[in-house]
CSV table of C-alpha atoms and ligand atoms in Angstrom, one decimal:
chain,number,residue,atom,x,y,z
E,1,MET,CA,62.2,2.9,33.9
E,2,LYS,CA,63.5,4.9,31.0
E,3,THR,CA,64.0,8.2,32.8
E,4,ILE,CA,67.7,8.8,33.6
E,5,ILE,CA,68.2,9.8,37.2
E,6,GLU,CA,71.4,10.7,39.0
E,7,PRO,CA,72.1,7.8,41.3
E,8,PHE,CA,72.8,10.1,44.2
E,9,ARG,CA,71.2,12.8,46.3
E,10,ILE,CA,72.5,16.4,46.7
E,11,LYS,CA,73.3,17.5,50.2
E,12,MET,CA,75.6,20.4,49.5
E,13,ILE,CA,75.1,22.9,46.7
E,14,GLU,CA,77.2,25.5,44.9
E,15,PRO,CA,75.2,28.4,43.6
E,16,ILE,CA,75.4,29.3,39.9
E,17,LYS,CA,75.4,33.0,39.1
E,18,LEU,CA,72.9,33.6,36.3
E,19,THR,CA,73.7,36.3,33.8
E,20,THR,CA,71.9,38.2,31.0
E,21,ARG,CA,72.8,38.0,27.3
E,22,GLU,CA,73.9,41.6,27.4
E,23,GLN,CA,76.3,40.9,30.3
E,24,ARG,CA,77.7,37.9,28.5
E,25,GLU,CA,78.2,39.8,25.3
E,26,GLN,CA,80.2,42.4,27.3
E,27,MET,CA,82.2,39.8,29.2
E,28,ILE,CA,83.2,37.7,26.2
E,29,ARG,CA,84.3,40.8,24.4
E,30,ALA,CA,86.4,41.8,27.4
E,31,ALA,CA,87.8,38.3,27.4
E,32,HIS,CA,88.9,38.9,23.7
E,33,TYR,CA,86.4,36.2,22.6
E,34,ASN,CA,88.5,33.5,24.3
E,35,PRO,CA,86.5,31.5,26.9
E,36,PHE,CA,89.7,30.5,28.7
E,37,ARG,CA,90.0,34.2,29.7
E,38,LEU,CA,86.6,34.3,31.4
E,39,ARG,CA,86.2,34.3,35.1
E,40,ALA,CA,84.7,30.9,36.1
E,41,GLU,CA,82.0,32.7,38.1
E,42,ASP,CA,80.7,34.3,35.0
E,43,VAL,CA,80.0,30.9,33.4
E,44,VAL,CA,76.6,29.3,33.9
E,45,ILE,CA,77.5,25.7,32.8
E,46,ASP,CA,81.2,25.0,32.7
E,47,LEU,CA,82.0,22.3,30.2
E,48,LEU,CA,85.6,23.3,29.6
E,49,THR,CA,87.0,20.0,31.1
E,50,ASP,CA,86.1,16.9,33.1
E,51,SER,CA,89.6,17.1,34.8
E,52,GLY,CA,89.6,17.8,38.5
E,53,THR,CA,86.1,19.2,38.3
E,54,SER,CA,84.2,16.2,39.6
E,55,ALA,CA,82.0,16.2,42.8
E,56,MET,CA,83.2,14.0,45.6
E,57,SER,CA,80.9,11.9,47.7
E,58,SER,CA,80.1,12.1,51.4
E,59,GLU,CA,82.3,9.0,51.8
E,60,ALA,CA,85.2,10.7,50.1
E,61,TRP,CA,84.8,13.8,52.2
E,62,GLY,CA,84.6,11.7,55.3
E,63,ALA,CA,87.7,9.8,54.3
E,64,MET,CA,89.6,13.1,53.9
E,65,MET,CA,89.0,13.8,57.6
E,66,ARG,CA,90.8,10.5,58.3
E,67,GLY,CA,93.8,11.6,56.2
E,68,ASP,CA,97.1,10.6,57.9
E,69,GLU,CA,99.6,13.4,57.2
E,70,SER,CA,102.6,11.6,58.4
E,71,TYR,CA,105.6,12.2,56.2
E,72,ALA,CA,106.6,8.5,55.8
E,73,GLY,CA,104.5,5.4,55.9
E,74,ALA,CA,101.2,7.1,56.5
E,75,ARG,CA,98.1,4.9,56.9
E,76,SER,CA,96.5,6.8,54.0
E,77,TRP,CA,99.3,5.7,51.8
E,78,TYR,CA,98.7,2.0,52.5
E,79,ARG,CA,95.0,2.5,51.9
E,80,PHE,CA,95.7,4.2,48.5
E,81,ARG,CA,98.4,1.6,47.5
E,82,ASP,CA,96.2,-1.4,48.3
E,83,THR,CA,93.2,0.0,46.4
E,84,VAL,CA,95.4,0.7,43.4
E,85,LYS,CA,96.9,-2.8,43.5
E,86,ASP,CA,93.6,-4.5,43.9
E,87,ILE,CA,92.1,-2.8,40.8
E,88,PHE,CA,95.1,-2.3,38.6
E,89,GLY,CA,97.1,-5.3,39.7
E,90,PHE,CA,100.6,-3.9,39.2
E,91,LYS,CA,103.3,-4.7,41.7
E,92,GLN,CA,104.8,-1.2,42.1
E,93,VAL,CA,102.7,1.9,42.8
E,94,ILE,CA,104.1,5.5,42.7
E,95,PRO,CA,101.9,8.4,43.7
E,96,THR,CA,102.2,11.7,41.9
E,97,HIS,CA,100.4,15.1,42.1
E,98,GLN,CA,98.7,14.5,38.7
E,99,GLY,CA,98.9,12.5,35.5
E,100,ARG,CA,101.5,14.5,33.7
E,101,ALA,CA,104.0,14.1,36.6
E,102,ALA,CA,103.6,10.3,36.2
E,103,GLU,CA,104.3,10.7,32.5
E,104,HIS,CA,107.3,13.0,33.1
E,105,ILE,CA,108.9,10.4,35.4
E,106,LEU,CA,108.1,7.4,33.2
E,107,PHE,CA,109.5,9.0,30.0
E,108,GLY,CA,112.4,10.4,32.0
E,109,VAL,CA,113.7,6.9,32.7
E,110,MET,CA,112.5,5.1,29.5
E,111,VAL,CA,112.7,7.5,26.5
E,112,LYS,CA,115.9,8.6,24.8
E,113,PRO,CA,116.5,11.2,22.1
E,114,ASP,CA,116.0,8.8,19.2
E,115,SER,CA,113.1,6.9,20.8
E,116,ILE,CA,109.7,6.5,19.1
E,117,VAL,CA,106.6,6.0,21.3
E,118,PRO,CA,103.4,4.8,19.6
E,119,ASN,CA,99.9,5.3,21.1
E,120,ASN,CA,96.3,5.2,19.7
E,121,THR,CA,96.3,9.0,20.1
E,122,HIS,CA,98.7,10.8,22.5
E,123,PHE,CA,97.1,13.2,24.9
E,124,ASP,CA,98.8,16.6,24.7
E,125,THR,CA,100.7,16.3,28.0
E,126,THR,CA,101.9,12.8,27.0
E,127,ARG,CA,103.0,14.1,23.6
E,128,GLY,CA,104.7,17.0,25.4
E,129,ASN,CA,106.6,14.9,27.9
E,130,ILE,CA,107.9,12.5,25.2
E,131,GLU,CA,109.1,15.5,23.1
E,132,PHE,CA,110.6,17.1,26.2
E,133,VAL,CA,113.2,14.3,26.5
E,134,GLY,CA,113.8,14.2,22.8
E,135,GLY,CA,111.5,11.3,21.8
E,136,THR,CA,109.0,11.2,18.9
E,137,PRO,CA,105.3,10.5,19.7
E,138,VAL,CA,103.4,8.6,17.0
E,139,ASP,CA,99.6,8.4,16.8
E,140,LEU,CA,98.2,5.2,15.3
E,141,PRO,CA,94.4,5.5,15.5
E,142,CYS,CA,92.2,2.9,13.8
E,143,VAL,CA,90.8,3.7,10.4
E,144,GLU,CA,87.2,4.0,11.7
E,145,ALA,CA,88.2,6.9,13.9
E,146,ASP,CA,88.4,9.3,10.9
E,147,ASP,CA,84.7,9.0,10.1
E,148,LEU,CA,82.9,11.3,12.6
E,149,ASP,CA,79.5,9.8,11.6
E,150,SER,CA,80.1,6.1,11.8
E,151,ASP,CA,78.6,4.2,14.8
E,152,ALA,CA,81.6,1.8,15.0
E,153,PRO,CA,81.7,0.6,18.7
E,154,PHE,CA,85.4,1.0,19.3
E,155,LYS,CA,86.7,4.0,17.5
E,156,GLY,CA,89.4,4.5,20.1
E,157,ASN,CA,91.2,1.4,19.0
E,158,MET,CA,94.8,1.4,17.8
E,159,ASN,CA,95.6,0.4,14.2
E,160,ILE,CA,97.3,-3.0,14.8
E,161,GLU,CA,98.7,-3.3,11.3
E,162,ALA,CA,100.3,0.1,11.5
E,163,LEU,CA,101.8,-0.8,14.9
E,164,GLU,CA,103.2,-4.1,13.6
E,165,LYS,CA,104.8,-2.2,10.7
E,166,LEU,CA,106.3,0.4,13.0
E,167,VAL,CA,107.7,-2.3,15.3
E,168,ALA,CA,109.1,-4.3,12.3
E,169,GLU,CA,110.8,-1.2,11.0
E,170,HIS,CA,112.3,0.2,14.3
E,171,GLY,CA,112.3,-2.7,16.8
E,172,PRO,CA,112.7,-2.5,20.6
E,173,GLN,CA,116.0,-0.6,20.2
E,174,ARG,CA,114.1,2.5,19.2
E,175,ILE,CA,110.6,1.8,20.7
E,176,PRO,CA,111.1,1.7,24.5
E,177,VAL,CA,107.4,1.6,25.3
E,178,ILE,CA,104.0,1.1,23.5
E,179,MET,CA,101.1,3.0,25.0
E,180,VAL,CA,97.3,3.0,24.6
E,181,THR,CA,95.0,5.6,26.0
E,182,ILE,CA,91.7,4.4,27.4
E,183,THR,CA,89.3,6.0,26.5
E,184,ASN,CA,91.0,7.8,23.7
E,185,ASN,CA,90.6,11.4,25.0
E,186,SER,CA,92.1,13.2,22.0
E,187,GLY,CA,90.2,10.8,19.7
E,188,GLY,CA,86.8,11.9,21.0
E,189,GLY,CA,86.6,9.9,24.2
E,190,GLN,CA,86.0,6.7,22.2
E,191,PRO,CA,86.6,3.4,23.9
E,192,VAL,CA,89.3,0.7,23.1
E,193,SER,CA,88.1,-2.9,23.0
E,194,MET,CA,89.5,-5.7,25.0
E,195,ALA,CA,90.4,-7.5,21.8
E,196,ASN,CA,92.5,-4.5,20.7
E,197,ILE,CA,94.2,-4.3,24.1
E,198,ARG,CA,95.1,-8.0,23.8
E,199,GLU,CA,96.5,-7.5,20.3
E,200,ILE,CA,98.6,-4.6,21.3
E,201,SER,CA,99.9,-6.7,24.2
E,202,ARG,CA,100.7,-9.6,21.8
E,203,VAL,CA,102.7,-7.3,19.5
E,204,ALA,CA,104.5,-5.7,22.4
E,205,ARG,CA,105.4,-9.0,24.1
E,206,SER,CA,106.5,-10.7,21.0
E,207,ALA,CA,108.9,-7.8,20.3
E,208,GLY,CA,110.0,-7.6,24.0
E,209,ILE,CA,108.7,-4.0,24.4
E,210,PRO,CA,106.9,-2.9,27.6
E,211,PHE,CA,103.2,-2.0,27.2
E,212,TYR,CA,101.7,0.8,29.2
E,213,ILE,CA,98.1,2.0,29.5
E,214,ASP,CA,97.2,5.7,29.9
E,215,ALA,CA,94.4,4.8,32.3
E,216,CYS,CA,92.7,8.1,33.0
E,217,ARG,CA,89.2,6.9,32.0
E,218,PHE,CA,89.6,3.2,32.6
E,219,ALA,CA,86.2,2.8,34.3
E,220,GLU,CA,84.3,4.4,31.4
E,221,ASN,CA,86.3,2.2,29.0
E,222,ALA,CA,85.4,-0.9,31.0
E,223,HIS,CA,81.7,-0.1,30.9
E,224,PHE,CA,81.8,0.4,27.2
E,225,ILE,CA,83.4,-3.0,26.9
E,226,LYS,CA,80.6,-4.5,29.0
E,227,HIS,CA,78.0,-3.0,26.7
E,228,ARG,CA,79.6,-3.2,23.3
E,229,GLU,CA,81.9,-6.2,23.3
E,230,LYS,CA,80.7,-9.8,23.0
E,231,GLY,CA,81.4,-11.9,26.1
E,232,PHE,CA,81.4,-9.1,28.8
E,233,ALA,CA,77.7,-8.4,29.3
E,234,ASP,CA,77.7,-10.3,32.7
E,235,SER,CA,81.1,-9.1,33.9
E,236,ALA,CA,81.5,-6.6,36.7
E,237,PRO,CA,83.4,-3.4,35.7
E,238,ILE,CA,86.1,-4.2,38.2
E,239,ASP,CA,86.8,-7.6,36.6
E,240,ILE,CA,86.9,-6.0,33.1
E,241,ALA,CA,89.3,-3.4,34.5
E,242,ARG,CA,91.5,-6.1,36.0
E,243,GLU,CA,91.6,-8.0,32.7
E,244,MET,CA,92.5,-4.9,30.7
E,245,PHE,CA,95.5,-4.2,33.0
E,246,SER,CA,96.5,-7.8,33.1
E,247,TYR,CA,97.8,-7.5,29.5
E,248,ALA,CA,100.0,-4.5,30.4
E,249,ASP,CA,103.3,-3.9,32.1
E,250,GLY,CA,102.3,-0.7,33.8
E,251,CYS,CA,100.1,2.4,33.6
E,252,THR,CA,99.9,6.2,34.1
E,253,MET,CA,96.9,7.6,35.7
E,254,SER,CA,95.4,11.0,36.3
E,255,ALA,CA,93.1,10.7,39.4
E,256,LYS,CA,91.4,14.0,38.3
E,257,LYS,CA,89.4,11.9,35.8
E,258,ASP,CA,87.9,8.6,36.7
E,259,SER,CA,88.4,8.7,40.4
E,260,PHE,CA,86.7,12.0,41.2
E,261,GLY,CA,89.9,13.6,42.6
E,262,ASN,CA,90.3,17.3,42.4
E,263,ILE,CA,94.0,16.6,42.2
E,264,GLY,CA,96.2,13.4,42.1
E,265,GLY,CA,97.7,10.7,39.9
E,266,PHE,CA,100.0,7.7,39.9
E,267,LEU,CA,102.4,5.5,38.0
E,268,CYS,CA,102.4,1.7,38.1
E,269,THR,CA,104.9,-0.9,36.9
E,270,ASN,CA,105.7,-4.6,37.5
E,271,ASP,CA,109.4,-3.9,37.0
E,272,ALA,CA,111.1,-3.4,40.5
E,273,GLU,CA,114.3,-2.1,39.0
E,274,LEU,CA,112.6,0.5,36.9
E,275,ALA,CA,110.4,1.5,39.9
E,276,HIS,CA,113.6,2.1,41.9
E,277,LYS,CA,114.9,4.6,39.3
E,278,GLU,CA,111.4,6.2,39.1
E,279,ARG,CA,111.3,6.6,42.9
E,280,ASN,CA,114.7,8.4,42.8
E,281,ILE,CA,113.2,11.0,40.4
E,282,LEU,CA,110.0,11.1,42.5
E,283,ILE,CA,111.9,12.1,45.6
E,284,MET,CA,113.6,14.9,43.7
E,285,THR,CA,110.5,16.3,42.0
E,286,GLU,CA,107.3,15.2,43.8
E,287,GLY,CA,108.1,13.9,47.3
E,288,PHE,CA,108.7,10.9,49.4
E,289,PRO,CA,107.5,7.6,47.8
E,290,THR,CA,104.6,7.2,50.3
E,291,TYR,CA,102.9,10.4,49.4
E,292,GLY,CA,104.3,11.6,46.0
E,293,GLY,CA,102.9,15.1,45.5
E,294,LEU,CA,99.8,14.5,47.6
E,295,ALA,CA,98.5,15.2,51.0
E,296,GLY,CA,97.3,12.1,53.0
E,297,ARG,CA,93.7,13.4,52.7
E,298,ASP,CA,94.1,13.3,48.9
E,299,LEU,CA,95.3,9.7,49.0
E,300,GLU,CA,92.2,8.8,51.0
E,301,ALA,CA,89.8,10.6,48.7
E,302,ILE,CA,91.3,8.9,45.6
E,303,ALA,CA,91.1,5.5,47.3
E,304,VAL,CA,87.4,6.0,47.8
E,305,GLY,CA,86.9,7.5,44.4
E,306,LEU,CA,88.5,4.5,42.6
E,307,ARG,CA,85.9,2.2,44.1
E,308,GLU,CA,83.0,4.5,43.4
E,309,THR,CA,83.9,5.0,39.8
E,310,LEU,CA,83.5,1.3,39.2
E,311,ASP,CA,79.9,1.3,40.5
E,312,GLU,CA,77.6,0.0,37.7
E,313,HIS,CA,74.8,2.4,38.5
E,314,TYR,CA,77.1,5.3,38.4
E,315,LEU,CA,78.6,4.2,35.1
E,316,ASP,CA,75.2,3.5,33.6
E,317,TYR,CA,74.1,7.0,34.5
E,318,ARG,CA,77.4,8.5,33.3
E,319,LEU,CA,77.4,7.0,29.9
E,320,LEU,CA,73.6,7.3,29.4
E,321,SER,CA,73.7,10.9,30.3
E,322,THR,CA,76.3,11.6,27.6
E,323,ARG,CA,74.4,9.5,25.1
E,324,TYR,CA,71.2,11.3,25.8
E,325,VAL,CA,72.7,14.6,24.7
E,326,VAL,CA,74.3,13.1,21.6
E,327,GLU,CA,71.1,11.4,20.6
E,328,ARG,CA,68.9,14.5,21.0
E,329,LEU,CA,71.4,16.5,18.9
E,330,ARG,CA,71.4,13.9,16.2
E,331,GLU,CA,67.5,13.9,16.1
E,332,SER,CA,67.7,17.6,15.5
E,333,GLY,CA,70.1,17.1,12.6
E,334,ILE,CA,72.9,18.8,14.5
E,335,PRO,CA,76.4,17.5,13.4
E,336,VAL,CA,78.0,15.7,16.4
E,337,MET,CA,80.6,13.0,16.7
E,338,ALA,CA,79.1,9.5,16.8
E,339,PRO,CA,78.7,7.3,18.7
E,340,ALA,CA,78.5,9.0,22.1
E,341,GLY,CA,81.8,8.8,23.9
E,342,GLY,CA,82.2,8.8,27.7
E,343,HIS,CA,83.2,12.1,29.1
E,344,ALA,CA,82.3,14.6,26.4
E,345,VAL,CA,80.1,15.6,23.5
E,346,TYR,CA,81.9,16.9,20.3
E,347,LEU,CA,80.0,19.2,18.0
E,348,ASP,CA,81.3,19.2,14.4
E,349,ALA,CA,81.8,22.9,14.0
E,350,ARG,CA,83.0,22.7,10.4
E,351,ARG,CA,79.6,21.3,9.4
E,352,PHE,CA,77.6,23.3,11.9
E,353,LEU,CA,79.0,26.5,10.3
E,354,PRO,CA,79.9,25.6,6.7
E,355,GLN,CA,80.0,29.3,5.8
E,356,ILE,CA,83.1,29.7,7.9
E,357,GLU,CA,86.3,28.4,6.5
E,358,PRO,CA,88.7,26.5,8.8
E,359,LEU,CA,91.2,29.4,9.0
E,360,GLN,CA,88.4,31.6,10.3
E,361,TYR,CA,88.0,29.1,13.2
E,362,PRO,CA,84.4,27.8,13.2
E,363,GLY,CA,85.0,26.0,16.5
E,364,GLN,CA,86.0,29.2,18.2
E,365,SER,CA,82.9,31.0,16.7
E,366,LEU,CA,80.6,28.3,18.0
E,367,SER,CA,82.2,28.4,21.5
E,368,VAL,CA,81.6,32.2,21.6
E,369,GLU,CA,78.0,31.9,20.5
E,370,LEU,CA,77.2,29.2,23.0
E,371,TYR,CA,78.5,31.4,25.8
E,372,ILE,CA,76.5,34.4,24.6
E,373,GLU,CA,73.4,32.3,24.2
E,374,ALA,CA,73.4,30.6,27.5
E,375,GLY,CA,76.7,31.1,29.4
E,376,ILE,CA,78.0,27.7,28.4
E,377,ARG,CA,81.8,27.3,28.3
E,378,ALA,CA,83.3,24.6,26.0
E,379,VAL,CA,86.6,24.2,24.3
E,380,GLU,CA,87.6,24.4,20.6
E,381,ILE,CA,89.5,21.4,19.4
E,382,GLY,CA,90.5,22.3,15.9
E,383,THR,CA,92.5,24.8,13.9
E,384,VAL,CA,93.0,27.2,16.8
E,385,MET,CA,94.5,24.4,18.9
E,386,PHE,CA,96.4,22.4,16.2
E,387,GLY,CA,96.6,24.6,13.1
E,388,LEU,CA,99.8,26.4,13.8
E,389,ASP,CA,103.2,24.8,13.2
E,390,ALA,CA,105.2,26.4,16.0
E,391,HIS,CA,108.5,25.8,14.2
E,392,THR,CA,107.7,27.2,10.8
E,393,GLY,CA,105.0,29.6,11.9
E,394,GLU,CA,102.7,28.3,9.1
E,395,GLU,CA,99.0,27.8,9.6
E,396,SER,CA,96.8,25.1,8.0
E,397,PRO,CA,93.4,23.6,8.8
E,398,ALA,CA,93.4,20.9,11.5
E,399,ARG,CA,91.9,17.5,10.6
E,400,HIS,CA,88.6,18.5,12.2
E,401,ASP,CA,87.1,21.6,13.8
E,402,LEU,CA,85.3,20.4,16.8
E,403,LEU,CA,83.8,22.0,19.9
E,404,ARG,CA,84.2,19.8,23.0
E,405,LEU,CA,81.6,19.9,25.8
E,406,ALA,CA,83.3,17.9,28.6
E,407,ILE,CA,81.0,16.8,31.3
E,408,PRO,CA,82.3,17.0,34.9
E,409,ARG,CA,81.3,13.9,36.9
E,410,ARG,CA,78.3,14.1,39.2
E,411,VAL,CA,78.2,17.9,39.0
E,412,TYR,CA,75.4,18.7,36.6
E,413,THR,CA,71.9,17.2,36.5
E,414,GLN,CA,69.7,16.0,33.6
E,415,SER,CA,67.9,19.4,33.7
E,416,HIS,CA,71.3,21.1,33.2
E,417,MET,CA,71.8,18.8,30.2
E,418,ASP,CA,68.4,19.9,28.8
E,419,TYR,CA,69.4,23.5,29.2
E,420,VAL,CA,72.6,22.7,27.2
E,421,LEU,CA,70.5,21.1,24.5
E,422,GLU,CA,68.1,24.0,24.3
E,423,ALA,CA,71.1,26.4,23.9
E,424,ILE,CA,72.7,24.4,21.1
E,425,ASN,CA,69.4,24.2,19.3
E,426,LEU,CA,68.9,28.0,19.6
E,427,VAL,CA,72.4,28.6,18.2
E,428,TRP,CA,71.6,26.1,15.4
E,429,GLY,CA,68.5,28.0,14.5
E,430,ARG,CA,70.5,31.2,13.8
E,431,ARG,CA,73.6,29.5,12.5
E,432,GLU,CA,73.6,31.3,9.1
E,433,GLN,CA,74.2,34.7,10.8
E,434,ILE,CA,77.3,33.5,12.6
E,435,ARG,CA,80.6,35.0,11.5
E,436,GLY,CA,84.1,33.7,11.5
E,437,MET,CA,86.9,34.9,13.7
E,438,LYS,CA,90.5,36.1,13.4
E,439,ILE,CA,93.4,35.9,15.8
E,440,VAL,CA,94.5,39.4,16.9
E,441,LYS,CA,97.3,38.3,19.2
E,442,ALA,CA,98.7,34.9,20.2
E,443,PRO,CA,101.9,33.2,21.4
E,444,ARG,CA,103.5,30.5,19.3
E,445,PHE,CA,103.1,27.6,21.7
E,446,LEU,CA,99.7,26.5,23.1
E,447,ARG,CA,98.1,29.6,21.7
E,448,HIS,CA,94.5,28.5,22.4
E,449,PHE,CA,94.9,29.2,26.1
E,450,THR,CA,95.7,32.9,25.8
E,451,ALA,CA,95.0,34.1,22.2
E,452,HIS,CA,93.0,37.3,21.6
E,453,PHE,CA,90.3,37.0,18.9
E,454,ASP,CA,87.9,39.3,17.1
E,455,TYR,CA,85.2,38.8,14.4
E,456,VAL,CA,86.5,39.0,10.8
Y,501,LIG,C1,94.2,14.5,31.7
Y,501,LIG,C2,95.0,13.5,31.0
Y,501,LIG,C3,96.4,13.3,31.2
Y,501,LIG,C4,97.2,14.2,32.1
Y,501,LIG,O1,96.7,14.2,33.4
Y,501,LIG,P1,96.8,15.5,34.3
Y,501,LIG,O2,96.3,15.0,35.7
Y,501,LIG,O3,95.9,16.6,33.7
Y,501,LIG,O4,98.2,15.9,34.4
Y,501,LIG,C5,97.0,12.3,30.5
Y,501,LIG,N1,96.4,11.5,29.6
Y,501,LIG,C6,95.1,11.7,29.4
Y,501,LIG,C7,94.4,10.8,28.4
Y,501,LIG,C8,94.3,12.7,30.0
Y,501,LIG,O5,93.0,12.8,29.8
């Protein structure tokens, strides 16, 4: 069968409030043309993020009722810990309230003011947490990543030559940890190959530097390896996941991504001494080591979600559904990042709206138009987000101007995806009339969240 179906039935629904174009024009104006400022209930299809927005299963909801809320040594903790150990394979497991708390603790014990931390592409909280303790995050994406059109299978890879050069130059004294993010969220949700993970591990081990994986979308990455890398076609996703982690010394994880959690995360390591230091910080900032920042019921839900996310039928549906949107857009000639990544579709706003120069924010314009057209909320990843140097106050075009449509897991159906496609096509049809925007008011840091915009 070619038709993509959701491999689940729906037994509980959340109504969507439908709005008129006139209402949406009024609401986005009142939100100063910044979709972050909209009320969620005024959004028809919310593609702002895939983080914490997933739908849990009846199994996970059932498990929540079994949550053991004992302060220390709860049954739910052991269920969570054993599941994480079984899949990720690390000796020490530290629960946290979300991914950035794991980063904060890890970098707090590992990174010093003159440290350099390489990654394929740092996620913004990873970057922020390294800078917070005085370290310097360095992005080393592979060369193929720069070409939005190329169908290279592993555009999330790290540039190994650049990594070797960095390690040769600075050595383990200044590089306390090497990271790789799977899939590469800030690099378009593109996967990292097993071969690349092995190479990073080889470079790290020969220099005596610990190697950590930012594992937020590990299941999607494993499934891409299964389908795109030679030798894995017959492997189960869990075995691919275990192999990926076998090359690393630890990981950080946001359970709000590939484990369907509405909240949660963890930090893993094989180093008992390091884990001891990390748990000391954990007790100060998150909670006792058998619950971190989480309720027993959250630990239960994550333990169930971590198994479900490795289900092949779910992963087939997840990746095919994203690919379906990307392929239909390409057939219509609409500029979109290729090939399809896992968790999101990225429209190339700079080419979609070539009449708008980068400093008039084509990605922001496109996000406003999609909302007006159909009530879809997406996020600009471009000059609004990255164009301002907070220290000098100078503005320049970002590398790309993209609009990210992130797809919550198991929340929207194929017909919702068809609705999204129709909306993008309608905006494409009237693209020549779309104007650029200007910023009326904005803070210096993280301005995209709160800035006020208007048409130029
Ligand atoms: C979301 C995310 C994080 C941070 O996790 P939170 O749970 O949002 O704190 C870190 N790295 C990557 C790649 C992410 O996508």
